[in-house]
Coordinates of C-alpha atoms and ligand atoms in Angstrom, one line a residue:
X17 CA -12.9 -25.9 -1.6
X18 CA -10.7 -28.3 0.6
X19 CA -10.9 -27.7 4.6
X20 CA -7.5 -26.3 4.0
X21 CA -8.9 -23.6 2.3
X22 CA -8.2 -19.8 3.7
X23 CA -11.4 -18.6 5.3
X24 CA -10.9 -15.4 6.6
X25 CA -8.7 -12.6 5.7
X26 CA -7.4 -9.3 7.9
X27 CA -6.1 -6.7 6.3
X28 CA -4.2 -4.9 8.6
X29 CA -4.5 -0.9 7.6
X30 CA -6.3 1.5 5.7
X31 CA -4.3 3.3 3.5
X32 CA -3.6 3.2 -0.5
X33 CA -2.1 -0.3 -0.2
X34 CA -4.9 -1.7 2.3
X35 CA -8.1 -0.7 0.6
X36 CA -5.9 -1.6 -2.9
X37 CA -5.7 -5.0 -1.5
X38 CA -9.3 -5.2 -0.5
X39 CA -11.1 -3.9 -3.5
X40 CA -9.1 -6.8 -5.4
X41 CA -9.4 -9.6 -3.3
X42 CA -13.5 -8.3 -3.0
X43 CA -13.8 -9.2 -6.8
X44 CA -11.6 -11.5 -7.4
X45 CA -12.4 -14.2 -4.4
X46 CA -15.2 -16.2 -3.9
X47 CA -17.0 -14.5 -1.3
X48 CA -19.3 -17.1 -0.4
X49 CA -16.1 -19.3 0.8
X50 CA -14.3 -16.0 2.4
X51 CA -14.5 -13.4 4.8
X52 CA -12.6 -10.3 4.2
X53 CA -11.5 -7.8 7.3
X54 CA -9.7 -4.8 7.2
X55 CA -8.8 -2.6 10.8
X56 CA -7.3 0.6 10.2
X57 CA -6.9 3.2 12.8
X58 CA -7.9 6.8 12.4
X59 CA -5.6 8.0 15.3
X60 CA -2.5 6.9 13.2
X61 CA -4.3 7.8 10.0
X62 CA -2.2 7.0 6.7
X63 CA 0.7 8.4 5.0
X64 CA -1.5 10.3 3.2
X65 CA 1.2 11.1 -0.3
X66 CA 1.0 9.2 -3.1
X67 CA -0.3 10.6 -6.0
X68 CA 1.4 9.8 -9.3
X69 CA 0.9 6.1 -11.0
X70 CA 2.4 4.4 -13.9
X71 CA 0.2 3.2 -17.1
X72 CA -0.4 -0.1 -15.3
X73 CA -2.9 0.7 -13.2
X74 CA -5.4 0.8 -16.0
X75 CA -4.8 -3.2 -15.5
X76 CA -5.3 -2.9 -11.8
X77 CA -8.9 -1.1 -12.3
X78 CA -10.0 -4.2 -14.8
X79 CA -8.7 -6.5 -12.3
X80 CA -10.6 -4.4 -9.6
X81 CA -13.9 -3.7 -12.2
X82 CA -13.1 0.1 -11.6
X83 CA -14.7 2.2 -14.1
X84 CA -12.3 4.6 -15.0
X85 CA -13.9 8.4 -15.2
X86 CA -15.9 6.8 -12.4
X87 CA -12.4 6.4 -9.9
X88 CA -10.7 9.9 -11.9
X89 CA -14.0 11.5 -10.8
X90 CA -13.8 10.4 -7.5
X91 CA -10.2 11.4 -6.4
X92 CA -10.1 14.4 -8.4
X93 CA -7.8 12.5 -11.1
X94 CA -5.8 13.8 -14.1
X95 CA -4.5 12.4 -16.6
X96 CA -0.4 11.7 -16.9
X97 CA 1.6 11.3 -20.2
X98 CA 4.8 11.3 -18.3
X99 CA 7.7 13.2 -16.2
X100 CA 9.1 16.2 -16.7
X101 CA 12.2 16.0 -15.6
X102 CA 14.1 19.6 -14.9
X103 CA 18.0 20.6 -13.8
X104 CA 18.7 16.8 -13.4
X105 CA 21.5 16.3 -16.2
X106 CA 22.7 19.7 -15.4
X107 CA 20.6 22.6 -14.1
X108 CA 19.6 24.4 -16.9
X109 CA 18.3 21.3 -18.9
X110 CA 15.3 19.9 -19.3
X111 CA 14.1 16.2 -20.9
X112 CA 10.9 14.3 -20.8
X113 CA 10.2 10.9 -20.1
X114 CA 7.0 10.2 -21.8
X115 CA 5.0 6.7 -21.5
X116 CA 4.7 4.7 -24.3
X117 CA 7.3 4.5 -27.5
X118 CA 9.6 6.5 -29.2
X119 CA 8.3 6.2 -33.0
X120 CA 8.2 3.2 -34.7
X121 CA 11.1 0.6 -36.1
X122 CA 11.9 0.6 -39.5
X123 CA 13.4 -2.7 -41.5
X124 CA 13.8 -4.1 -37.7
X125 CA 16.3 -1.6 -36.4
X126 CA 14.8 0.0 -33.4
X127 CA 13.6 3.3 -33.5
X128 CA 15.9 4.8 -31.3
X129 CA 19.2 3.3 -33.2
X130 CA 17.6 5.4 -36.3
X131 CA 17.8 8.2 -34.0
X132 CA 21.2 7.9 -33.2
X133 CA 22.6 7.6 -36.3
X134 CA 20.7 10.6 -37.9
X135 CA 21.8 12.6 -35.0
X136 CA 25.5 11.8 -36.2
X137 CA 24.6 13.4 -39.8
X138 CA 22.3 16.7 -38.8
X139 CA 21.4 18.3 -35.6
X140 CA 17.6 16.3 -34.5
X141 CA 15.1 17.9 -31.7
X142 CA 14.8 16.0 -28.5
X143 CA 13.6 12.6 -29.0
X144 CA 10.3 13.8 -27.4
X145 CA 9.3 15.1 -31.1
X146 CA 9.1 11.5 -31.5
X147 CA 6.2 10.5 -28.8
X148 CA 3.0 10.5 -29.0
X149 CA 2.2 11.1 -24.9
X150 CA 5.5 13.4 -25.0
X151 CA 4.1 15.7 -28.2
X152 CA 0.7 15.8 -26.8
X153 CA 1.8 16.5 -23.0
X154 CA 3.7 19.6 -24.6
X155 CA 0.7 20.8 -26.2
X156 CA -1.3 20.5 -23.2
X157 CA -3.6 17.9 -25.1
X158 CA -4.8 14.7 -24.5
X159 CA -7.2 11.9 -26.0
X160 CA -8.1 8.3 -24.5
X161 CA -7.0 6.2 -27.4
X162 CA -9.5 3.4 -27.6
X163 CA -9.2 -0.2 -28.2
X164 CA -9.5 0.0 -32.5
X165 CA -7.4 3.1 -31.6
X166 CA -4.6 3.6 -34.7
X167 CA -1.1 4.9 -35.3
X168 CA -0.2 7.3 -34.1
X169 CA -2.9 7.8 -31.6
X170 CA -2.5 4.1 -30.8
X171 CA 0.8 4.8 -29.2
X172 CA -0.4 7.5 -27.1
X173 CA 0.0 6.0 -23.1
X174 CA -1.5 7.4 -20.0
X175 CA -1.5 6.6 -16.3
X176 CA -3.4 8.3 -13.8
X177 CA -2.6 11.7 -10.9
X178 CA -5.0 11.4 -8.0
X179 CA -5.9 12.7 -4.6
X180 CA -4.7 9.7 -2.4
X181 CA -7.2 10.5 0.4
X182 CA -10.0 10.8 -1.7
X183 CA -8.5 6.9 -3.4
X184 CA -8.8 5.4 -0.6
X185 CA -12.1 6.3 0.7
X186 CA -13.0 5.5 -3.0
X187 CA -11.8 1.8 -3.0
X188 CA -13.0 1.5 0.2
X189 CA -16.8 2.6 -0.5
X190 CA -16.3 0.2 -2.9
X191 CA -14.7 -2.9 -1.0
X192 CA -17.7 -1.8 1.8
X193 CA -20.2 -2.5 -1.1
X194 CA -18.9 -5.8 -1.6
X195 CA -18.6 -7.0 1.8
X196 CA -15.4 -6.1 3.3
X197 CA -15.7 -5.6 7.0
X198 CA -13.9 -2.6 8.4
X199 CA -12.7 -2.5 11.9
X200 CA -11.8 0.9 13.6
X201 CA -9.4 0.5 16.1
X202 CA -5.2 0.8 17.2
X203 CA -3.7 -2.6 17.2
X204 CA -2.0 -3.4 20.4
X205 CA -1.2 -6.2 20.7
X206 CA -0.6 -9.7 18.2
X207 CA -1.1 -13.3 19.1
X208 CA 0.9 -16.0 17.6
X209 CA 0.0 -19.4 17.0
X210 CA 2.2 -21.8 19.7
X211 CA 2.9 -24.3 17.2
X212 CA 3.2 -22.9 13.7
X213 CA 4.5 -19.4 14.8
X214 CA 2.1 -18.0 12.3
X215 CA 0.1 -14.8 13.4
X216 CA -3.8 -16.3 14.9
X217 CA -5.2 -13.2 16.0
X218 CA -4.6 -9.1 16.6
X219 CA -6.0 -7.4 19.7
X220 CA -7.4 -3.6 19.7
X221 CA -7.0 -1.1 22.3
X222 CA -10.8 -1.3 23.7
X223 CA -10.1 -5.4 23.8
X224 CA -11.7 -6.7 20.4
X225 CA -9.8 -9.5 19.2
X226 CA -10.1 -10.3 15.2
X227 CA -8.6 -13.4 14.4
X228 CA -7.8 -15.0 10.6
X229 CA -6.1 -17.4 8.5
X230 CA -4.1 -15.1 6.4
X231 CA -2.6 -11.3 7.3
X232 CA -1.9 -8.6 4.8
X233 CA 0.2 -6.6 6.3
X234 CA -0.2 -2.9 5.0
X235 CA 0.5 -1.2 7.9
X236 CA 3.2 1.2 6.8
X237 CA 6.6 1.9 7.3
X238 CA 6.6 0.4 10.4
X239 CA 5.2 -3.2 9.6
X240 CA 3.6 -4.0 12.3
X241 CA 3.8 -7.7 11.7
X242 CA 6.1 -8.3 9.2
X243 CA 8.7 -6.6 10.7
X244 CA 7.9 -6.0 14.9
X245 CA 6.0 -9.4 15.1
X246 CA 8.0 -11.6 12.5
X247 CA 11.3 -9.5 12.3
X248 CA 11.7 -10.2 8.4
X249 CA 14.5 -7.9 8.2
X250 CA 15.7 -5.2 5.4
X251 CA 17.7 -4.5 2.8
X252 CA 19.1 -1.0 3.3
X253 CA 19.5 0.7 -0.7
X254 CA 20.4 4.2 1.0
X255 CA 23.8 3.7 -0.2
X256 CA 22.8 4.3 -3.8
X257 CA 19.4 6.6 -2.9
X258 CA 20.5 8.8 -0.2
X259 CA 17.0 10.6 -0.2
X260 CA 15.3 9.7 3.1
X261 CA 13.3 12.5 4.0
X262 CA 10.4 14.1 2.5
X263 CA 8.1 17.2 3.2
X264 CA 4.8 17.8 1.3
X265 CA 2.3 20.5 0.5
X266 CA -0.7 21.4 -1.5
X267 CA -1.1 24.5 -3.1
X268 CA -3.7 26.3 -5.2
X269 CA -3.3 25.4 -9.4
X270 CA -1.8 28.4 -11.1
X271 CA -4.0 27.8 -14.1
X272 CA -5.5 24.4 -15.9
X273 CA -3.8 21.3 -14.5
X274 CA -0.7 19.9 -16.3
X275 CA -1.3 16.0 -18.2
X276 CA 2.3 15.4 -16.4
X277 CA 4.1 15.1 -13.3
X278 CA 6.9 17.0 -13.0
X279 CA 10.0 16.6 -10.7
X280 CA 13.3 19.2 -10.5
X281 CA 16.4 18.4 -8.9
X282 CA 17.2 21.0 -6.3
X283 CA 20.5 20.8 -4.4
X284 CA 20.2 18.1 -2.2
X285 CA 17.4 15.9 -3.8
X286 CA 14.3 17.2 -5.9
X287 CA 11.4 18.6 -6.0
X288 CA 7.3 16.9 -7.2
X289 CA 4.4 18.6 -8.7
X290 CA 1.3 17.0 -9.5
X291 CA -1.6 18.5 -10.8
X292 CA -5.4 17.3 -9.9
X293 CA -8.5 18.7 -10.5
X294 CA -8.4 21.0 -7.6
X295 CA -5.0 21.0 -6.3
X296 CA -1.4 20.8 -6.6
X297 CA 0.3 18.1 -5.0
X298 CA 4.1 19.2 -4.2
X299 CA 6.9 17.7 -2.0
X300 CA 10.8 17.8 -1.6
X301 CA 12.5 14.5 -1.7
X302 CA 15.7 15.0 -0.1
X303 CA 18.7 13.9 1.9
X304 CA 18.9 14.8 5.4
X305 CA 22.8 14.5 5.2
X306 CA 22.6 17.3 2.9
X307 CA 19.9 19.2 4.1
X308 CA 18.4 20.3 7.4
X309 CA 14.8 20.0 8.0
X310 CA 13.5 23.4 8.3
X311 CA 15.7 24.4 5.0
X312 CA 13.7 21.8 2.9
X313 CA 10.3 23.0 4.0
X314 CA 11.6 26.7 3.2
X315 CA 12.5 25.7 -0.1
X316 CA 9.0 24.1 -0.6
X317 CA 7.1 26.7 0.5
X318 CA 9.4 28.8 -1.6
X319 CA 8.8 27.3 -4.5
X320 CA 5.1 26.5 -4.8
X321 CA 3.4 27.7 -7.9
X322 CA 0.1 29.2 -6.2
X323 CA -0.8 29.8 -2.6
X324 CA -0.7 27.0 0.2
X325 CA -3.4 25.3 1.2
X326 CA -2.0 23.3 4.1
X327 CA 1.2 23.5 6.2
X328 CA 4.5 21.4 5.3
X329 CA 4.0 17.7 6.7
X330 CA 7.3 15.9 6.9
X331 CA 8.5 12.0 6.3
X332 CA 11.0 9.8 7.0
X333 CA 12.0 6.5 5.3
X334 CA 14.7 4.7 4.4
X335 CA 15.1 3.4 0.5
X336 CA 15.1 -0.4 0.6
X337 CA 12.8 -3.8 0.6
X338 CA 11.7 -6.0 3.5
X339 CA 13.8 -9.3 3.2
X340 CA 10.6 -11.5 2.9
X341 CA 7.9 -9.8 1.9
X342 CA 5.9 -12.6 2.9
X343 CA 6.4 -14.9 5.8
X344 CA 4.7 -17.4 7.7
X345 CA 0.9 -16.4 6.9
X346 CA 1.4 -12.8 6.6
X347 CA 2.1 -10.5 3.2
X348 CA 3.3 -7.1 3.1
X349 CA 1.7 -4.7 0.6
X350 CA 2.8 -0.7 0.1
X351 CA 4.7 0.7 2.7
X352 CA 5.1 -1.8 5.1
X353 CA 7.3 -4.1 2.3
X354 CA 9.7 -2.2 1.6
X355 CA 10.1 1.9 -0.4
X356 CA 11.5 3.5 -3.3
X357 CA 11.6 6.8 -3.7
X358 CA 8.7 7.9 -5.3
X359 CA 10.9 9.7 -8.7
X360 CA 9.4 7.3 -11.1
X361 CA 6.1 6.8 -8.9
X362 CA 6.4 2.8 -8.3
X363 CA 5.1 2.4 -5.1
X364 CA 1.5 2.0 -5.9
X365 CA 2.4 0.0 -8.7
X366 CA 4.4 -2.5 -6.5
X367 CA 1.3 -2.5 -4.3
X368 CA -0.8 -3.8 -7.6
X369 CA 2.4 -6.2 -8.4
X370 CA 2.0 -7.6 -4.7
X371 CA -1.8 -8.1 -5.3
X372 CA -1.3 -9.9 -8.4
X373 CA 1.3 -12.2 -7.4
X374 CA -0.4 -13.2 -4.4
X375 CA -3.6 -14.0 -6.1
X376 CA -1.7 -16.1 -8.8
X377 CA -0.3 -18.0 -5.7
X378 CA -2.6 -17.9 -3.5
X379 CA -2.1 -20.4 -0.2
X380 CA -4.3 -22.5 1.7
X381 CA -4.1 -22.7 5.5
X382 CA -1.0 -25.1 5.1
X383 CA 1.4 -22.3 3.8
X384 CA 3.6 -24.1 1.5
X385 CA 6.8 -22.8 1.7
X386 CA 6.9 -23.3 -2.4
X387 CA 4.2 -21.0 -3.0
X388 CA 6.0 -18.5 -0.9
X389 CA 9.1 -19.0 -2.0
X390 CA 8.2 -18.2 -5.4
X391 CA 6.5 -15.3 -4.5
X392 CA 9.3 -13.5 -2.6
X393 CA 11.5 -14.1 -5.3
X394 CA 9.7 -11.9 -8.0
X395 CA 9.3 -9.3 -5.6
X396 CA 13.0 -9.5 -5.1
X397 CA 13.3 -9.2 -8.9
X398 CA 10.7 -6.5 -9.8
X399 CA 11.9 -4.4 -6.9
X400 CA 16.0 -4.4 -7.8
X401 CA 15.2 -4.1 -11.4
X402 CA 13.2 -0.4 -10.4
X403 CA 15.6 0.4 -8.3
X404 CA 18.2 0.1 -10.6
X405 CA 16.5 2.7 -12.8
X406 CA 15.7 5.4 -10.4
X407 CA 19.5 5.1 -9.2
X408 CA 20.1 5.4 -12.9
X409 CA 18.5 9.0 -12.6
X410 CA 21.2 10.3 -9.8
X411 CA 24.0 8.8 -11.2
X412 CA 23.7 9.6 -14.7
X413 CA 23.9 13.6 -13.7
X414 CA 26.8 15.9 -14.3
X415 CA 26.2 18.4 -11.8
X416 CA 28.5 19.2 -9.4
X417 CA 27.1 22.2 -7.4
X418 CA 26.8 20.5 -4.2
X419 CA 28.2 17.8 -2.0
X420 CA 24.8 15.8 -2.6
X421 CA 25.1 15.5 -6.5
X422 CA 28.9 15.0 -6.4
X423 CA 28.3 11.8 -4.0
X424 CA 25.8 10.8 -6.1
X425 CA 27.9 10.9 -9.8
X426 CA 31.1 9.4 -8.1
X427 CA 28.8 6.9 -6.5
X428 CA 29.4 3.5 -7.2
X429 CA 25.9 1.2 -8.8
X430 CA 24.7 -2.4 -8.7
X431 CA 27.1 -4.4 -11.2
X432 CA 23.4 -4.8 -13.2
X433 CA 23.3 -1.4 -14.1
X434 CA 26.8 0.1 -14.6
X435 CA 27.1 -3.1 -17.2
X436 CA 23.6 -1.4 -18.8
X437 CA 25.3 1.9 -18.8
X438 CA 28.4 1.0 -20.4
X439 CA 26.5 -1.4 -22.9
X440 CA 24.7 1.9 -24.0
X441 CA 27.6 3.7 -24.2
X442 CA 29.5 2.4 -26.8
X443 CA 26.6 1.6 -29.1
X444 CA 23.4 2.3 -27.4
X445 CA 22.2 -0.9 -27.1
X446 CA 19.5 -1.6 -24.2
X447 CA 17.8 -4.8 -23.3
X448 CA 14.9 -5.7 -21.2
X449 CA 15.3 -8.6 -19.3
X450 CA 13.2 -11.1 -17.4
X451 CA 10.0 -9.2 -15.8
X452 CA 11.5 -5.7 -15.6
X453 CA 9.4 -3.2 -15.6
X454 CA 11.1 0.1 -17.5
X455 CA 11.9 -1.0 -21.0
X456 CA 13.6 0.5 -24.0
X457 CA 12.0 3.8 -24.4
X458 CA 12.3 4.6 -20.4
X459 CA 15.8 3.9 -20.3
X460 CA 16.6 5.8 -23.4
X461 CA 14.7 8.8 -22.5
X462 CA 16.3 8.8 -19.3
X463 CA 20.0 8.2 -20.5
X464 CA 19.7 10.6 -23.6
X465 CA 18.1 13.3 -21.7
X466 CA 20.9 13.3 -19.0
X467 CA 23.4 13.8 -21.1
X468 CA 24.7 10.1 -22.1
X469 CA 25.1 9.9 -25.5
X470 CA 26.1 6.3 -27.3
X471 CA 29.4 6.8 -29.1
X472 CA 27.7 5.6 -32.2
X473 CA 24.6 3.9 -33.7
X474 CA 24.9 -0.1 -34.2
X475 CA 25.8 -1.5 -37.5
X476 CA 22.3 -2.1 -38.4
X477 CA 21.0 1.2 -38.0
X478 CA 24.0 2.4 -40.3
X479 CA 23.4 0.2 -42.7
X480 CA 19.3 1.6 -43.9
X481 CA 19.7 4.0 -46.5
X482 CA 20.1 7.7 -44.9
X483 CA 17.1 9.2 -47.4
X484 CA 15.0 6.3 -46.0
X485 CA 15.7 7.1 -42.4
X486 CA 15.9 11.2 -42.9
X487 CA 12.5 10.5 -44.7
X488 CA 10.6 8.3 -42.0
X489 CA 11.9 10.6 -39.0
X490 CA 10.5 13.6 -40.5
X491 CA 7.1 12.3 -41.5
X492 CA 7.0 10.3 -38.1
X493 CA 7.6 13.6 -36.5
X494 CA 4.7 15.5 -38.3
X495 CA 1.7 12.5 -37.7
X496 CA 2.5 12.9 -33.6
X497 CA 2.5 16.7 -33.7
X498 CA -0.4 17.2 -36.3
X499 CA -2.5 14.6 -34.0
X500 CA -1.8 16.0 -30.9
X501 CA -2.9 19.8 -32.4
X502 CA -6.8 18.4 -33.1
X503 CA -6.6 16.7 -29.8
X504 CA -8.8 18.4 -26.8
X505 CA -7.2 20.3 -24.2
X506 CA -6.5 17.8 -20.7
X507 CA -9.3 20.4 -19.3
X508 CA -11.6 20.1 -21.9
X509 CA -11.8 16.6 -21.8
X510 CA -11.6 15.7 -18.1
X511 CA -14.7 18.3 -17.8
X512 CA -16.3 16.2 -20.7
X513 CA -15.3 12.8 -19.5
X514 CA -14.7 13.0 -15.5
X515 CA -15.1 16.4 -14.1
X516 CA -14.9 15.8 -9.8
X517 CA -18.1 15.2 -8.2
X518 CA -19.8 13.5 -11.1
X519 CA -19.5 10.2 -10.3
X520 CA -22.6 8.1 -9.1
X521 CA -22.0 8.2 -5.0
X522 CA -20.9 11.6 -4.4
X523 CA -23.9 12.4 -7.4
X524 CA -26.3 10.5 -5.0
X525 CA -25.1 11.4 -2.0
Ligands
LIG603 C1 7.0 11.3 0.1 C2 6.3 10.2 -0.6 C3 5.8 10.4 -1.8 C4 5.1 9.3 -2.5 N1 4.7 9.5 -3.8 C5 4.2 8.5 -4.5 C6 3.8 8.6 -5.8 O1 3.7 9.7 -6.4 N2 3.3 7.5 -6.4 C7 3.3 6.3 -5.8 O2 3.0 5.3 -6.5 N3 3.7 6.1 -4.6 C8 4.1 7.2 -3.9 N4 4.5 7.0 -2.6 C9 4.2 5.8 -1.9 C10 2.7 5.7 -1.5 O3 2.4 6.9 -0.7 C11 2.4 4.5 -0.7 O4 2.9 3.4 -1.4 C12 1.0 4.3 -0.5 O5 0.4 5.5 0.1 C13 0.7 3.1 0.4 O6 0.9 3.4 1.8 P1 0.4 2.3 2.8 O7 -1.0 2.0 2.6 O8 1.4 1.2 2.6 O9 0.7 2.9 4.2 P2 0.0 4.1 5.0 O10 -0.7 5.1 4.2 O11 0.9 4.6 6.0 O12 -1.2 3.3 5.8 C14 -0.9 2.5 6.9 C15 -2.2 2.1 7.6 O13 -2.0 1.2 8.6 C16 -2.8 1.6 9.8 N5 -2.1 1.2 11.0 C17 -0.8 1.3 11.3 N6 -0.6 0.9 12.6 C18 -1.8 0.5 13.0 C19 -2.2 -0.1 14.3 N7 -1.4 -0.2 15.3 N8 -3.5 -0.4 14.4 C20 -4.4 -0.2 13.4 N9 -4.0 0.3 12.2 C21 -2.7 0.7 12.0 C22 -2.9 3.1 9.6 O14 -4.0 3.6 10.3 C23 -3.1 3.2 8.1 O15 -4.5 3.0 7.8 C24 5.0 8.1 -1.9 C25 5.5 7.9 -0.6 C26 6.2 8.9 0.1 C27 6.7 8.7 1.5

């Protein structure tokens, strides 16, 4: 290592994103060279949502070495095959957004221009027939496909539901294994380095002092250095996602847990439900232009499928991204960077996408302004490309029941995405560009199942022989729905494969 190399690291907070950051950097730093801290504060505790994930995190847990049934054991974990998403084209209708493709391509037309075009000749199911997660999820099913895994199975995709308590103390049992100091205490105060401006030390309430070379800031919505120390700034996105309020509540499961999240538009935003081992994880998402605080928390409690088992804990945020996520020596992870409405459950996944980025460009004590550069850059990227999808989901409705949904379908969008909707439109073309995240099947199971249907199929999918494509569709249909009949129930095989309590700490403890 050069003597410019980072020595010591402070991880400033203990929540999802804080003990995320230091189970990675644990494994994946040489800890011989490095000290890692983290000081969280149990007065302030954590945000204490955050319970849905994307298929990506499988990535995270091999970055992390994180056996899988070991972690879904631990948090009370499911398994998710996608969103349900109910009364959000128009109450009434219901579409799913499964992860993983829609069928396969034939003769190098995409699958979903085959769609298309046999829809124009005969009346089709929903294009969920046509996944393997979506077909399963229906059925209540699920299966791990593994790595020699083949068609269809191959093409079933899963992320993860979890109790984001029980994560946390998880990765940090873990990141405590491995070395990771943890500091209990309120930050009160920060020191700054005279010259460089770059943060030198924090200071506790009882006086400790813990000083490093670099800061992760995952303090929260409030980032406490990013923002109060280094006043990064923010980009405000409430214009397009007008949700800035939440309230949350478990309740009991009304019978075996659901392999899928599931999220219904209500009046003035929408509503979650996540199913864990042992829970129910609900919440209202709404706008508090649109809705008064004690009215969302009635229609929660309202609404929950089985009795309560905690009172209704509000949140406020605003939808947007912290200018520079990094600056001077500190990074923002989770909250503290920046939030997105949790509709498409990105925020955990941006946490990982944070993590990764700043490993691949990793500084030394100079702090190049290259390296950072660079850095905030793709999170600029990642982040406007997500957020142009979940505004997709509000403006692509065609309710009108309430002033909420009427702002949001007159609304205007990002130029990016009302050129992606009209592109779709007239022939139902979609691209995925640079590093965006959603791809083809996402944005088609999100535009078809609110209601936006192309105008026609492009010339190439016209030009395959009907019988061919009639022919393909149907026995495509049949392999996903005769698989997903011999597959296990999601309860049968979490109790085989990662039942809560069976995995080696809370078995020893
Ligand atoms: C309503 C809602 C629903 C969500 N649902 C999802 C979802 O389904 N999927 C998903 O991916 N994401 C979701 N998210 C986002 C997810 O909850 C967060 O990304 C994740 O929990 C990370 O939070 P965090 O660690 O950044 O912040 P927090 O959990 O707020 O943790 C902040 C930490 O900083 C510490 N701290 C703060 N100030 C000080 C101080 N002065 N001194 C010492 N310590 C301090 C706190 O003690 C705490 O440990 C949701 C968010 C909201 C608001």
């Amino acid at each position: 290592m050069t003597d410019q190399a980072i020595r010591r690291i402070v991880i400033v907070g203990g929540g999802t994103a804080g003990w995320m950051a230091s189970a990675a950097f644990s494994k994946r730093l040489d800890r011989r060279e490095v000290e890692i801290a983290l000081v969280e504060s149990d007065e302030i505790g954590t945000v204490g949502v955050g319970e849905a994930t994307i298929p990506h995190l499988a990535v995270f847990n091999e970055m992390a070495g994180i056996p899988e049934d070991e972690f879904l054991a631990a948090s009370q974990g499911t398994f998710k095959l996608g969103i349900e998403f109910v009364d959000w084209g128009e109450k009434g209708e219901r579409y799913f957004h499964p992860f993983g493709p829609h069928g396969h391509d034939l003769r190098g037309v995409h699958f979903h221009q085959l769609y298309l075009r046999e829809a124009q000749r005969r009346a089709l199911p929903d294009i969920r027939e046509w996944s393997m997660s979506g077909v399963a999820a229906e059925l209540g099913r699920f299966a791990r496909p593994g790595p020699d895994a083949r068609l269809p199975l191959s093409q079933l995709v899963y992320a993860f539901h979890f109790d984001a308590s029980l994560y946390a103390g998880f990765l940090r049992r873990r990141s405590e294994a491995e070395g990771v100091t943890r500091i209990e205490g309120k930050i009160v105060s920060v020191d700054r380095d005279g010259t460089t401006g770059n943060v030198a030390s924090v200071t506790l309430a009882d006086g400790r002092q813990v000083s490093g070379d670099l800061f992760i800031d995952c303090s929260g919505f409030r980032g406490l250095l990013i923002e109060e120390q280094l006043g990064s700034g923010y980009e405000d996105w409430s214009r397009w996602l007008p949700c800035d309020r939440a309230v949350a509540a478990p309740c009991a499961l009304p019978g075996p847990a659901d392999p899928f999240t599931r999220s219904t538009a209500r009046e003035s935003g929408w509503q979650w439900r996540i199913p864990l081992q042992h829970r129910m994880g609900n919440g209202i998402v709404y706008s508090s232009a649109h809705l008064e605080r004690d009215a969302a928390a009635r229609l929660l409690m309202e609404n929950l499928e089985g009795e309560a088992l905690g009172e209704p804990r509000h949140l406020s945020f605003t939808a947007g991204r912290r200018k520079l996520a990094w600056n001077a020596n500190v990074v923002s992870l989770g909250l503290a960077s920046g939030f997105i409405e949790p509709l498409e459950s990105t925020s955990i996944h941006l946490i990982q996408v944070g993590i990764t980025k700043l490993l691949a460009l990793f500084p030394d004590r100079r702090f190049s302004p290259v390296e950072r550069d660079e850095y905030n850059r793709q999170i600029k990227d990642i982040t406007e490309d997500i957020r142009d999808f979940i505004i997709l989901h509000y403006k692509a409705t065609r309710r009108s029941d309430s002033d909420f949904w009427n702002y949001c379908r007159t609304m205007d969008v990002p130029d990016k995405l009302a050129s992606k909707i009209e592109l779709w439109r007239s022939k139902g073309r979609i691209f995925r560009e640079g590093a965006e995240l959603f791809g083809t099947p996402s944005w088609v199971a999100v535009l078809l199942g609110q209601g936006i249907v192309p105008e026609e199929a492009e010339p190439t999918a016209t030009a395959v022989d009907p019988a061919l494509v009639s022919d393909a569709l149907e026995k495509m249909r049949l392999s996903y729905r005769q698989l997903a009949e011999h597959m296990p129930t999601h309860a049968e095989f979490i109790a085989r494969a990662c039942p809560a309590g069976s995995d080696p700490v809370f078995a020893s403890a």
